[in-house]
């Protein structure tokens, strides 16, 4: 995902997740000539969101909808 968004949104430098739904979290992810740092916040971050940070554009909160979710619920 970061490989697609990085050229569109500016260099992504950090990603954070809530470890409740992410059992394996790497500390760093290599991406096209730079490294993205990965962190986690259990109490402060919604478990259904990814937070992306870019040094040029800012912050994005992305809602993650599991593929098995009913489309009517996903749209709500």
XYZ file of C-alpha atoms in Angstrom:
76
model
C 0.000 0.000 0.000
C 2.744 2.484 0.853
C 4.441 1.769 -2.488
C 1.315 3.039 -4.284
C 0.547 5.966 -1.972
C 4.122 7.240 -1.560
C 4.409 8.706 -5.096
C 0.879 10.130 -4.943
C 0.902 11.688 -1.461
C 4.548 12.481 -0.860
C 7.169 10.438 0.916
C 5.542 8.391 3.662
C 7.859 8.316 6.655
C 5.794 6.622 9.388
C 2.854 4.245 9.723
C 1.124 3.434 13.002
C -1.396 0.729 13.849
C -3.202 -0.575 16.909
C -1.735 -4.021 17.760
C -5.153 -5.410 18.709
C -5.828 -6.451 15.099
C -2.232 -6.567 13.822
C -0.479 -9.532 15.499
C 2.831 -9.011 13.644
C 4.165 -5.460 13.318
C 7.550 -4.859 11.689
C 9.606 -1.952 13.089
C 10.778 -0.783 9.658
C 9.659 -1.413 6.071
C 11.976 -0.718 3.099
C 10.285 1.278 0.331
C 11.839 2.459 -2.939
C 15.047 3.987 -1.620
C 13.921 4.894 1.899
C 12.659 3.210 5.049
C 9.194 3.652 6.571
C 9.108 3.424 10.371
C 6.205 1.475 11.847
C 4.851 2.094 15.337
C 1.822 1.176 17.391
C -0.487 2.771 19.924
C -2.988 0.563 21.714
C -5.060 3.034 23.746
C -4.684 6.087 21.512
C -5.474 4.612 18.095
C -8.649 3.076 16.703
C -7.875 -0.601 15.947
C -9.591 -0.271 12.557
C -7.400 2.577 11.322
C -3.899 2.985 9.912
C -2.216 6.341 10.419
C 0.160 7.456 7.654
C 2.581 10.356 8.085
C 4.359 12.194 5.288
C 7.046 14.818 5.800
C 5.722 16.831 2.852
C 1.932 16.565 3.035
C 0.909 15.617 6.572
C -1.240 12.918 8.111
C -3.902 10.542 6.871
C -6.128 8.259 8.921
C -7.180 5.298 6.783
C -10.109 3.122 7.793
C -9.383 -0.566 7.158
C -12.468 -2.568 6.210
C -11.962 -6.345 6.236
C -12.770 -7.969 2.865
C -15.459 -10.215 4.363
C -17.499 -7.207 5.598
C -21.014 -6.955 4.167
C -21.020 -4.093 1.593
C -24.022 -2.388 3.235
C -22.178 -2.284 6.567
C -18.933 -1.141 4.933
C -20.700 1.828 3.312
C -22.382 2.882 6.582
